[in-house]
Amino acid sequence: MQYAKSVLSNGLRIVTIPMPSLESVTVSVWMKTGSRSETQKNNGVSHFLEHMFFKGTTNRPTAKQIAEEIDQIGGVQNAGTSKEYTEYYIKCRADKIEVAFDLLSDMTLNSLLDAKEIEREKGTIIEEIRMYEDTPMMNIGEVFEGLIYSGHSLGMDIAGTEKTVQEMKRKDFLDYRSNFYNPENMIVTVAGGVDEKESLKLAEKYFSRLIKSTTKSASNKFTARQAAPKVKLHNKKKEQTHVILGFIADGKNYKNKYAQTLLATILGGGMSSRMFTEVRERRGLAYSIRTSMDRYTDIGYLGTYAGLDTKRAEEAVKVMLEEHYKILDLRSQILDPELRKAKEFLKGHLALALEDTSDVSSFFGDQELFSDKVLTPEEVFKKIDKVTMDEVNFEAKRLFVPERLNLAIIGPYESDSKFVNILK
């Protein structure tokens, strides 16, 4: 799979991934900003602004008009806010690609940000915050990151708090958009039945009037200063206990990141993984359990999520922790067949994901925003294949130490003391 990159005169990058056999296309506009760029005062503004872009523009004054234009071409529109980026996308038939460019440029450049709509939308966002709060499987990630990134904007919730949302004014959105929604901070990705020439022509037509910003974003580097294991308990009266047990790792450009990802896959990347086999199949301590790598620009973590029987949660956490340490001290050494299986697992899942234009757009868009070099899927496959057993074991010894260890819990407990003792 190949791609082409062009840069407009205003600095906006256009990444085209032609997929000639497809009749569909995904056009995405990416902003290199999210809740990491916020302060305690405006926490949630990135996510709130994402909502407002669908509420009307100078050319399409109502949300209904925007929705109708998408429906008329049978397309799908959506957006997402993370801690480091915001994405707006439209997926449609390839011959309707200009409609996608027109709508996305209008939404991102000409949003009305009407004060009355802002006040009305506050209620929707607060209900969204409450929904996540009442859904531990979705909320446990924010609890865990609030623990490991405490005191830094990476530790703040993406949606903000009810208080910060209630206090936001129109000027907050205008200032934020002015600071971060500029061509140097944006890219457009186009994946599907389209060629580079057409993508560039439409990008010039709809995005060339973007003006370079004179504002420079302040550095917001995260430096880990943890010296001992940490636990965070979020007391909630639920039938099930939800946990993430994780170790601080490295960012998106770490040279041995594929070794770390393979280590996570061996631990909990599938139904034959160590965590699934030991925690669910042999002991019946969980229904859902998985291990994954979560990375930001300069920091990340290897974490295992599990939904546990509350009465046996302590036992489960002990078993989960022991699975890490058994690799560390070679009591359960990783064997060559296990490493080969993990490599094929990663490559297979990536290949399956890249059958969808929206996933292809994300694959290349994320790299263009944050990586030192953009790799094709074939190049990623080669990187995975080159990882050695020594590299995987090196990462286990480096990561699985007490000063990187953290545990977040959502469950009906008055005290975290028993969990603290497990980690000692």
PDB file of N, CA and C in Angstrom, residues 189-284:
ATOM      1  N   THR A 189      -6.248  13.795   5.211  1.00  0.00           N
ATOM      2  CA  THR A 189      -5.967  12.484   4.634  1.00  0.00           C
ATOM      3  C   THR A 189      -7.140  12.064   3.759  1.00  0.00           C
ATOM      4  N   VAL A 190      -6.823  11.429   2.651  1.00  0.00           N
ATOM      5  CA  VAL A 190      -7.840  10.953   1.701  1.00  0.00           C
ATOM      6  C   VAL A 190      -7.482   9.519   1.345  1.00  0.00           C
ATOM      7  N   ALA A 191      -8.354   8.579   1.693  1.00  0.00           N
ATOM      8  CA  ALA A 191      -8.072   7.159   1.455  1.00  0.00           C
ATOM      9  C   ALA A 191      -9.242   6.514   0.734  1.00  0.00           C
ATOM     10  N   GLY A 192      -8.937   5.805  -0.358  1.00  0.00           N
ATOM     11  CA  GLY A 192      -9.988   5.097  -1.075  1.00  0.00           C
ATOM     12  C   GLY A 192      -9.849   5.243  -2.570  1.00  0.00           C
ATOM     13  N   GLY A 193     -10.978   5.225  -3.262  1.00  0.00           N
ATOM     14  CA  GLY A 193     -10.990   5.267  -4.713  1.00  0.00           C
ATOM     15  C   GLY A 193     -10.753   6.649  -5.275  1.00  0.00           C
ATOM     16  N   VAL A 194      -9.560   7.178  -5.088  1.00  0.00           N
ATOM     17  CA  VAL A 194      -9.212   8.535  -5.521  1.00  0.00           C
ATOM     18  C   VAL A 194      -7.713   8.573  -5.822  1.00  0.00           C
ATOM     19  N   ASP A 195      -7.292   9.532  -6.644  1.00  0.00           N
ATOM     20  CA  ASP A 195      -5.857   9.663  -6.904  1.00  0.00           C
ATOM     21  C   ASP A 195      -5.325  10.969  -6.323  1.00  0.00           C
ATOM     22  N   GLU A 196      -4.004  11.099  -6.307  1.00  0.00           N
ATOM     23  CA  GLU A 196      -3.365  12.257  -5.682  1.00  0.00           C
ATOM     24  C   GLU A 196      -3.765  13.563  -6.372  1.00  0.00           C
ATOM     25  N   LYS A 197      -3.842  13.552  -7.673  1.00  0.00           N
ATOM     26  CA  LYS A 197      -4.160  14.775  -8.418  1.00  0.00           C
ATOM     27  C   LYS A 197      -5.509  15.341  -8.017  1.00  0.00           C
ATOM     28  N   GLU A 198      -6.520  14.473  -7.897  1.00  0.00           N
ATOM     29  CA  GLU A 198      -7.855  14.926  -7.516  1.00  0.00           C
ATOM     30  C   GLU A 198      -7.876  15.434  -6.074  1.00  0.00           C
ATOM     31  N   SER A 199      -7.207  14.718  -5.180  1.00  0.00           N
ATOM     32  CA  SER A 199      -7.149  15.139  -3.776  1.00  0.00           C
ATOM     33  C   SER A 199      -6.527  16.524  -3.640  1.00  0.00           C
ATOM     34  N   LEU A 200      -5.418  16.726  -4.329  1.00  0.00           N
ATOM     35  CA  LEU A 200      -4.708  18.003  -4.231  1.00  0.00           C
ATOM     36  C   LEU A 200      -5.533  19.147  -4.819  1.00  0.00           C
ATOM     37  N   LYS A 201      -6.205  18.874  -5.913  1.00  0.00           N
ATOM     38  CA  LYS A 201      -7.052  19.889  -6.541  1.00  0.00           C
ATOM     39  C   LYS A 201      -8.165  20.341  -5.589  1.00  0.00           C
ATOM     40  N   LEU A 202      -8.829  19.390  -4.945  1.00  0.00           N
ATOM     41  CA  LEU A 202      -9.916  19.717  -4.027  1.00  0.00           C
ATOM     42  C   LEU A 202      -9.393  20.380  -2.756  1.00  0.00           C
ATOM     43  N   ALA A 203      -8.236  19.943  -2.276  1.00  0.00           N
ATOM     44  CA  ALA A 203      -7.644  20.570  -1.093  1.00  0.00           C
ATOM     45  C   ALA A 203      -7.310  22.032  -1.367  1.00  0.00           C
ATOM     46  N   GLU A 204      -6.751  22.306  -2.515  1.00  0.00           N
ATOM     47  CA  GLU A 204      -6.452  23.691  -2.909  1.00  0.00           C
ATOM     48  C   GLU A 204      -7.735  24.521  -2.948  1.00  0.00           C
ATOM     49  N   LYS A 205      -8.772  23.954  -3.517  1.00  0.00           N
ATOM     50  CA  LYS A 205     -10.033  24.682  -3.684  1.00  0.00           C
ATOM     51  C   LYS A 205     -10.679  25.029  -2.344  1.00  0.00           C
ATOM     52  N   TYR A 206     -10.636  24.089  -1.405  1.00  0.00           N
ATOM     53  CA  TYR A 206     -11.417  24.260  -0.171  1.00  0.00           C
ATOM     54  C   TYR A 206     -10.601  24.651   1.064  1.00  0.00           C
ATOM     55  N   PHE A 207      -9.280  24.469   1.042  1.00  0.00           N
ATOM     56  CA  PHE A 207      -8.496  24.759   2.242  1.00  0.00           C
ATOM     57  C   PHE A 207      -7.373  25.774   2.038  1.00  0.00           C
ATOM     58  N   SER A 208      -7.202  26.276   0.830  1.00  0.00           N
ATOM     59  CA  SER A 208      -6.069  27.178   0.574  1.00  0.00           C
ATOM     60  C   SER A 208      -6.205  28.519   1.290  1.00  0.00           C
ATOM     61  N   ARG A 209      -7.407  28.890   1.678  1.00  0.00           N
ATOM     62  CA  ARG A 209      -7.565  30.195   2.351  1.00  0.00           C
ATOM     63  C   ARG A 209      -7.223  30.154   3.840  1.00  0.00           C
ATOM     64  N   LEU A 210      -6.885  28.983   4.339  1.00  0.00           N
ATOM     65  CA  LEU A 210      -6.397  28.903   5.720  1.00  0.00           C
ATOM     66  C   LEU A 210      -5.145  29.752   5.869  1.00  0.00           C
ATOM     67  N   ILE A 211      -5.064  30.524   6.933  1.00  0.00           N
ATOM     68  CA  ILE A 211      -3.937  31.433   7.138  1.00  0.00           C
ATOM     69  C   ILE A 211      -3.014  30.879   8.212  1.00  0.00           C
ATOM     70  N   LYS A 212      -1.719  30.977   7.955  1.00  0.00           N
ATOM     71  CA  LYS A 212      -0.743  30.534   8.943  1.00  0.00           C
ATOM     72  C   LYS A 212      -0.901  31.305  10.239  1.00  0.00           C
ATOM     73  N   SER A 213      -0.666  30.619  11.339  1.00  0.00           N
ATOM     74  CA  SER A 213      -0.798  31.242  12.647  1.00  0.00           C
ATOM     75  C   SER A 213       0.522  31.859  13.099  1.00  0.00           C
ATOM     76  N   THR A 214       0.433  32.927  13.858  1.00  0.00           N
ATOM     77  CA  THR A 214       1.628  33.535  14.445  1.00  0.00           C
ATOM     78  C   THR A 214       1.850  33.051  15.873  1.00  0.00           C
ATOM     79  N   THR A 215       0.893  32.263  16.389  1.00  0.00           N
ATOM     80  CA  THR A 215       0.983  31.750  17.751  1.00  0.00           C
ATOM     81  C   THR A 215       1.766  30.447  17.784  1.00  0.00           C
ATOM     82  N   LYS A 216       2.725  30.341  18.662  1.00  0.00           N
ATOM     83  CA  LYS A 216       3.510  29.121  18.828  1.00  0.00           C
ATOM     84  C   LYS A 216       3.015  28.345  20.044  1.00  0.00           C
ATOM     85  N   SER A 217       2.741  27.063  19.831  1.00  0.00           N
ATOM     86  CA  SER A 217       2.269  26.232  20.941  1.00  0.00           C
ATOM     87  C   SER A 217       3.395  25.995  21.938  1.00  0.00           C
ATOM     88  N   ALA A 218       3.051  26.118  23.211  1.00  0.00           N
ATOM     89  CA  ALA A 218       4.043  25.897  24.261  1.00  0.00           C
ATOM     90  C   ALA A 218       4.335  24.404  24.415  1.00  0.00           C
ATOM     91  N   SER A 219       5.572  24.086  24.747  1.00  0.00           N
ATOM     92  CA  SER A 219       5.941  22.696  24.975  1.00  0.00           C
ATOM     93  C   SER A 219       5.253  22.176  26.224  1.00  0.00           C
ATOM     94  N   ASN A 220       4.813  20.927  26.168  1.00  0.00           N
ATOM     95  CA  ASN A 220       4.070  20.348  27.281  1.00  0.00           C
ATOM     96  C   ASN A 220       4.564  18.926  27.531  1.00  0.00           C
ATOM     97  N   LYS A 221       5.857  18.776  27.612  1.00  0.00           N
ATOM     98  CA  LYS A 221       6.468  17.458  27.752  1.00  0.00           C
ATOM     99  C   LYS A 221       6.126  16.835  29.100  1.00  0.00           C
ATOM    100  N   PHE A 222       5.916  15.523  29.078  1.00  0.00           N
ATOM    101  CA  PHE A 222       5.677  14.797  30.317  1.00  0.00           C
ATOM    102  C   PHE A 222       6.952  14.080  30.743  1.00  0.00           C
ATOM    103  N   THR A 223       7.306  14.227  31.989  1.00  0.00           N
ATOM    104  CA  THR A 223       8.468  13.540  32.550  1.00  0.00           C
ATOM    105  C   THR A 223       8.011  12.674  33.718  1.00  0.00           C
ATOM    106  N   ALA A 224       8.215  11.374  33.618  1.00  0.00           N
ATOM    107  CA  ALA A 224       7.809  10.460  34.687  1.00  0.00           C
ATOM    108  C   ALA A 224       8.729  10.610  35.892  1.00  0.00           C
ATOM    109  N   ARG A 225       8.138  10.809  37.058  1.00  0.00           N
ATOM    110  CA  ARG A 225       8.914  10.961  38.300  1.00  0.00           C
ATOM    111  C   ARG A 225       8.484   9.954  39.359  1.00  0.00           C
ATOM    112  N   GLN A 226       7.843   8.899  38.947  1.00  0.00           N
ATOM    113  CA  GLN A 226       7.349   7.893  39.872  1.00  0.00           C
ATOM    114  C   GLN A 226       8.505   7.123  40.498  1.00  0.00           C
ATOM    115  N   ALA A 227       8.410   6.864  41.795  1.00  0.00           N
ATOM    116  CA  ALA A 227       9.476   6.153  42.500  1.00  0.00           C
ATOM    117  C   ALA A 227       9.008   4.848  43.135  1.00  0.00           C
ATOM    118  N   ALA A 228       7.673   4.625  43.173  1.00  0.00           N
ATOM    119  CA  ALA A 228       7.119   3.435  43.810  1.00  0.00           C
ATOM    120  C   ALA A 228       5.757   3.141  43.193  1.00  0.00           C
ATOM    121  N   PRO A 229       5.233   1.924  43.407  1.00  0.00           N
ATOM    122  CA  PRO A 229       3.907   1.595  42.859  1.00  0.00           C
ATOM    123  C   PRO A 229       2.833   2.553  43.364  1.00  0.00           C
ATOM    124  N   LYS A 230       1.826   2.811  42.514  1.00  0.00           N
ATOM    125  CA  LYS A 230       0.728   3.710  42.881  1.00  0.00           C
ATOM    126  C   LYS A 230      -0.615   3.027  42.604  1.00  0.00           C
ATOM    127  N   VAL A 231      -1.579   3.352  43.463  1.00  0.00           N
ATOM    128  CA  VAL A 231      -2.933   2.798  43.343  1.00  0.00           C
ATOM    129  C   VAL A 231      -3.936   3.946  43.397  1.00  0.00           C
ATOM    130  N   LYS A 232      -4.965   3.859  42.569  1.00  0.00           N
ATOM    131  CA  LYS A 232      -6.061   4.829  42.618  1.00  0.00           C
ATOM    132  C   LYS A 232      -7.382   4.078  42.623  1.00  0.00           C
ATOM    133  N   LEU A 233      -8.168   4.298  43.671  1.00  0.00           N
ATOM    134  CA  LEU A 233      -9.475   3.658  43.812  1.00  0.00           C
ATOM    135  C   LEU A 233     -10.571   4.672  43.529  1.00  0.00           C
ATOM    136  N   HIS A 234     -11.470   4.311  42.625  1.00  0.00           N
ATOM    137  CA  HIS A 234     -12.661   5.115  42.355  1.00  0.00           C
ATOM    138  C   HIS A 234     -13.841   4.320  42.897  1.00  0.00           C
ATOM    139  N   ASN A 235     -14.304   4.709  44.069  1.00  0.00           N
ATOM    140  CA  ASN A 235     -15.363   3.954  44.749  1.00  0.00           C
ATOM    141  C   ASN A 235     -16.687   4.118  44.013  1.00  0.00           C
ATOM    142  N   LYS A 236     -17.249   3.000  43.564  1.00  0.00           N
ATOM    143  CA  LYS A 236     -18.528   3.039  42.866  1.00  0.00           C
ATOM    144  C   LYS A 236     -19.273   1.740  43.138  1.00  0.00           C
ATOM    145  N   LYS A 237     -20.535   1.862  43.479  1.00  0.00           N
ATOM    146  CA  LYS A 237     -21.345   0.697  43.823  1.00  0.00           C
ATOM    147  C   LYS A 237     -21.790  -0.019  42.550  1.00  0.00           C
ATOM    148  N   LYS A 238     -20.975  -0.953  42.118  1.00  0.00           N
ATOM    149  CA  LYS A 238     -21.265  -1.734  40.923  1.00  0.00           C
ATOM    150  C   LYS A 238     -21.136  -3.219  41.239  1.00  0.00           C
ATOM    151  N   GLU A 239     -21.776  -4.039  40.399  1.00  0.00           N
ATOM    152  CA  GLU A 239     -21.723  -5.486  40.593  1.00  0.00           C
ATOM    153  C   GLU A 239     -20.358  -6.060  40.233  1.00  0.00           C
ATOM    154  N   GLN A 240     -19.620  -5.354  39.395  1.00  0.00           N
ATOM    155  CA  GLN A 240     -18.345  -5.851  38.905  1.00  0.00           C
ATOM    156  C   GLN A 240     -17.240  -4.845  39.224  1.00  0.00           C
ATOM    157  N   THR A 241     -16.036  -5.350  39.433  1.00  0.00           N
ATOM    158  CA  THR A 241     -14.863  -4.495  39.640  1.00  0.00           C
ATOM    159  C   THR A 241     -14.090  -4.398  38.326  1.00  0.00           C
ATOM    160  N   HIS A 242     -13.698  -3.174  37.985  1.00  0.00           N
ATOM    161  CA  HIS A 242     -12.947  -2.945  36.752  1.00  0.00           C
ATOM    162  C   HIS A 242     -11.565  -2.420  37.120  1.00  0.00           C
ATOM    163  N   VAL A 243     -10.534  -2.981  36.521  1.00  0.00           N
ATOM    164  CA  VAL A 243      -9.173  -2.573  36.861  1.00  0.00           C
ATOM    165  C   VAL A 243      -8.336  -2.402  35.591  1.00  0.00           C
ATOM    166  N   ILE A 244      -7.325  -1.565  35.700  1.00  0.00           N
ATOM    167  CA  ILE A 244      -6.209  -1.570  34.752  1.00  0.00           C
ATOM    168  C   ILE A 244      -4.938  -1.667  35.575  1.00  0.00           C
ATOM    169  N   LEU A 245      -4.166  -2.694  35.300  1.00  0.00           N
ATOM    170  CA  LEU A 245      -2.849  -2.871  35.903  1.00  0.00           C
ATOM    171  C   LEU A 245      -1.835  -2.558  34.808  1.00  0.00           C
ATOM    172  N   GLY A 246      -0.970  -1.571  35.050  1.00  0.00           N
ATOM    173  CA  GLY A 246      -0.089  -1.174  33.957  1.00  0.00           C
ATOM    174  C   GLY A 246       1.264  -0.665  34.404  1.00  0.00           C
ATOM    175  N   PHE A 247       2.174  -0.651  33.455  1.00  0.00           N
ATOM    176  CA  PHE A 247       3.540  -0.184  33.678  1.00  0.00           C
ATOM    177  C   PHE A 247       3.853   0.945  32.701  1.00  0.00           C
ATOM    178  N   ILE A 248       4.391   2.039  33.202  1.00  0.00           N
ATOM    179  CA  ILE A 248       4.766   3.161  32.345  1.00  0.00           C
ATOM    180  C   ILE A 248       5.787   2.704  31.316  1.00  0.00           C
ATOM    181  N   ALA A 249       5.561   3.084  30.067  1.00  0.00           N
ATOM    182  CA  ALA A 249       6.445   2.677  28.968  1.00  0.00           C
ATOM    183  C   ALA A 249       6.897   3.919  28.193  1.00  0.00           C
ATOM    184  N   ASP A 250       6.901   3.844  26.877  1.00  0.00           N
ATOM    185  CA  ASP A 250       7.512   4.895  26.066  1.00  0.00           C
ATOM    186  C   ASP A 250       6.558   5.410  24.994  1.00  0.00           C
ATOM    187  N   GLY A 251       6.969   6.512  24.350  1.00  0.00           N
ATOM    188  CA  GLY A 251       6.133   7.192  23.384  1.00  0.00           C
ATOM    189  C   GLY A 251       6.144   6.578  21.992  1.00  0.00           C
ATOM    190  N   LYS A 252       5.502   7.290  21.065  1.00  0.00           N
ATOM    191  CA  LYS A 252       5.250   6.752  19.730  1.00  0.00           C
ATOM    192  C   LYS A 252       6.507   6.553  18.895  1.00  0.00           C
ATOM    193  N   ASN A 253       7.566   7.257  19.218  1.00  0.00           N
ATOM    194  CA  ASN A 253       8.778   7.139  18.410  1.00  0.00           C
ATOM    195  C   ASN A 253       9.900   6.372  19.110  1.00  0.00           C
ATOM    196  N   TYR A 254       9.568   5.652  20.159  1.00  0.00           N
ATOM    197  CA  TYR A 254      10.553   4.840  20.854  1.00  0.00           C
ATOM    198  C   TYR A 254      11.105   3.774  19.913  1.00  0.00           C
ATOM    199  N   LYS A 255      12.409   3.611  19.874  1.00  0.00           N
ATOM    200  CA  LYS A 255      13.042   2.750  18.875  1.00  0.00           C
ATOM    201  C   LYS A 255      12.656   1.276  18.998  1.00  0.00           C
ATOM    202  N   ASN A 256      12.350   0.816  20.210  1.00  0.00           N
ATOM    203  CA  ASN A 256      11.982  -0.589  20.404  1.00  0.00           C
ATOM    204  C   ASN A 256      10.481  -0.759  20.673  1.00  0.00           C
ATOM    205  N   LYS A 257       9.685   0.122  20.098  1.00  0.00           N
ATOM    206  CA  LYS A 257       8.251   0.078  20.402  1.00  0.00           C
ATOM    207  C   LYS A 257       7.587  -1.217  19.923  1.00  0.00           C
ATOM    208  N   TYR A 258       8.097  -1.810  18.848  1.00  0.00           N
ATOM    209  CA  TYR A 258       7.478  -3.055  18.374  1.00  0.00           C
ATOM    210  C   TYR A 258       7.760  -4.210  19.324  1.00  0.00           C
ATOM    211  N   ALA A 259       8.894  -4.192  19.986  1.00  0.00           N
ATOM    212  CA  ALA A 259       9.183  -5.209  21.001  1.00  0.00           C
ATOM    213  C   ALA A 259       8.219  -5.073  22.174  1.00  0.00           C
ATOM    214  N   GLN A 260       7.931  -3.839  22.573  1.00  0.00           N
ATOM    215  CA  GLN A 260       6.962  -3.613  23.651  1.00  0.00           C
ATOM    216  C   GLN A 260       5.571  -4.083  23.242  1.00  0.00           C
ATOM    217  N   THR A 261       5.187  -3.792  22.005  1.00  0.00           N
ATOM    218  CA  THR A 261       3.861  -4.199  21.532  1.00  0.00           C
ATOM    219  C   THR A 261       3.744  -5.718  21.474  1.00  0.00           C
ATOM    220  N   LEU A 262       4.801  -6.388  21.065  1.00  0.00           N
ATOM    221  CA  LEU A 262       4.791  -7.857  21.053  1.00  0.00           C
ATOM    222  C   LEU A 262       4.711  -8.421  22.466  1.00  0.00           C
ATOM    223  N   LEU A 263       5.389  -7.795  23.397  1.00  0.00           N
ATOM    224  CA  LEU A 263       5.316  -8.211  24.796  1.00  0.00           C
ATOM    225  C   LEU A 263       3.876  -8.108  25.302  1.00  0.00           C
ATOM    226  N   ALA A 264       3.204  -6.994  24.979  1.00  0.00           N
ATOM    227  CA  ALA A 264       1.804  -6.826  25.378  1.00  0.00           C
ATOM    228  C   ALA A 264       0.921  -7.873  24.713  1.00  0.00           C
ATOM    229  N   THR A 265       1.200  -8.205  23.470  1.00  0.00           N
ATOM    230  CA  THR A 265       0.414  -9.206  22.750  1.00  0.00           C
ATOM    231  C   THR A 265       0.573 -10.584  23.375  1.00  0.00           C
ATOM    232  N   ILE A 266       1.786 -10.932  23.732  1.00  0.00           N
ATOM    233  CA  ILE A 266       2.038 -12.210  24.396  1.00  0.00           C
ATOM    234  C   ILE A 266       1.272 -12.290  25.713  1.00  0.00           C
ATOM    235  N   LEU A 267       1.247 -11.207  26.440  1.00  0.00           N
ATOM    236  CA  LEU A 267       0.554 -11.191  27.724  1.00  0.00           C
ATOM    237  C   LEU A 267      -0.958 -11.278  27.570  1.00  0.00           C
ATOM    238  N   GLY A 268      -1.526 -10.460  26.695  1.00  0.00           N
ATOM    239  CA  GLY A 268      -2.995 -10.422  26.657  1.00  0.00           C
ATOM    240  C   GLY A 268      -3.576  -9.967  25.341  1.00  0.00           C
ATOM    241  N   GLY A 269      -2.993 -10.427  24.225  1.00  0.00           N
ATOM    242  CA  GLY A 269      -3.435  -9.956  22.929  1.00  0.00           C
ATOM    243  C   GLY A 269      -4.458 -10.812  22.223  1.00  0.00           C
ATOM    244  N   GLY A 270      -4.909 -11.870  22.811  1.00  0.00           N
ATOM    245  CA  GLY A 270      -5.878 -12.724  22.134  1.00  0.00           C
ATOM    246  C   GLY A 270      -6.384 -13.812  23.062  1.00  0.00           C
ATOM    247  N   MET A 271      -7.206 -14.696  22.533  1.00  0.00           N
ATOM    248  CA  MET A 271      -7.841 -15.717  23.364  1.00  0.00           C
ATOM    249  C   MET A 271      -6.901 -16.859  23.742  1.00  0.00           C
ATOM    250  N   SER A 272      -5.706 -16.884  23.147  1.00  0.00           N
ATOM    251  CA  SER A 272      -4.712 -17.877  23.563  1.00  0.00           C
ATOM    252  C   SER A 272      -3.565 -17.218  24.317  1.00  0.00           C
ATOM    253  N   SER A 273      -3.725 -15.936  24.667  1.00  0.00           N
ATOM    254  CA  SER A 273      -2.673 -15.208  25.379  1.00  0.00           C
ATOM    255  C   SER A 273      -2.559 -15.679  26.824  1.00  0.00           C
ATOM    256  N   ARG A 274      -1.498 -15.272  27.468  1.00  0.00           N
ATOM    257  CA  ARG A 274      -1.244 -15.718  28.843  1.00  0.00           C
ATOM    258  C   ARG A 274      -2.318 -15.228  29.815  1.00  0.00           C
ATOM    259  N   MET A 275      -2.685 -13.965  29.723  1.00  0.00           N
ATOM    260  CA  MET A 275      -3.692 -13.426  30.646  1.00  0.00           C
ATOM    261  C   MET A 275      -5.030 -14.115  30.446  1.00  0.00           C
ATOM    262  N   PHE A 276      -5.463 -14.249  29.209  1.00  0.00           N
ATOM    263  CA  PHE A 276      -6.756 -14.879  28.930  1.00  0.00           C
ATOM    264  C   PHE A 276      -6.766 -16.315  29.436  1.00  0.00           C
ATOM    265  N   THR A 277      -5.681 -17.026  29.178  1.00  0.00           N
ATOM    266  CA  THR A 277      -5.614 -18.427  29.580  1.00  0.00           C
ATOM    267  C   THR A 277      -5.609 -18.583  31.094  1.00  0.00           C
ATOM    268  N   GLU A 278      -4.777 -17.789  31.784  1.00  0.00           N
ATOM    269  CA  GLU A 278      -4.600 -17.967  33.226  1.00  0.00           C
ATOM    270  C   GLU A 278      -5.735 -17.358  34.038  1.00  0.00           C
ATOM    271  N   VAL A 279      -6.161 -16.154  33.678  1.00  0.00           N
ATOM    272  CA  VAL A 279      -7.158 -15.429  34.488  1.00  0.00           C
ATOM    273  C   VAL A 279      -8.579 -15.871  34.168  1.00  0.00           C
ATOM    274  N   ARG A 280      -8.878 -16.045  32.896  1.00  0.00           N
ATOM    275  CA  ARG A 280     -10.248 -16.432  32.529  1.00  0.00           C
ATOM    276  C   ARG A 280     -10.437 -17.935  32.434  1.00  0.00           C
ATOM    277  N   GLU A 281      -9.638 -18.583  31.603  1.00  0.00           N
ATOM    278  CA  GLU A 281      -9.909 -19.988  31.304  1.00  0.00           C
ATOM    279  C   GLU A 281      -9.606 -20.916  32.483  1.00  0.00           C
ATOM    280  N   ARG A 282      -8.461 -20.737  33.130  1.00  0.00           N
ATOM    281  CA  ARG A 282      -8.068 -21.650  34.199  1.00  0.00           C
ATOM    282  C   ARG A 282      -8.711 -21.323  35.539  1.00  0.00           C
ATOM    283  N   ARG A 283      -8.949 -20.043  35.791  1.00  0.00           N
ATOM    284  CA  ARG A 283      -9.415 -19.652  37.127  1.00  0.00           C
ATOM    285  C   ARG A 283     -10.815 -19.042  37.141  1.00  0.00           C
ATOM    286  N   GLY A 284     -11.354 -18.664  36.001  1.00  0.00           N
ATOM    287  CA  GLY A 284     -12.703 -18.094  35.943  1.00  0.00           C
ATOM    288  C   GLY A 284     -12.840 -16.783  36.698  1.00  0.00           C
TER     289      GLY A 284
END
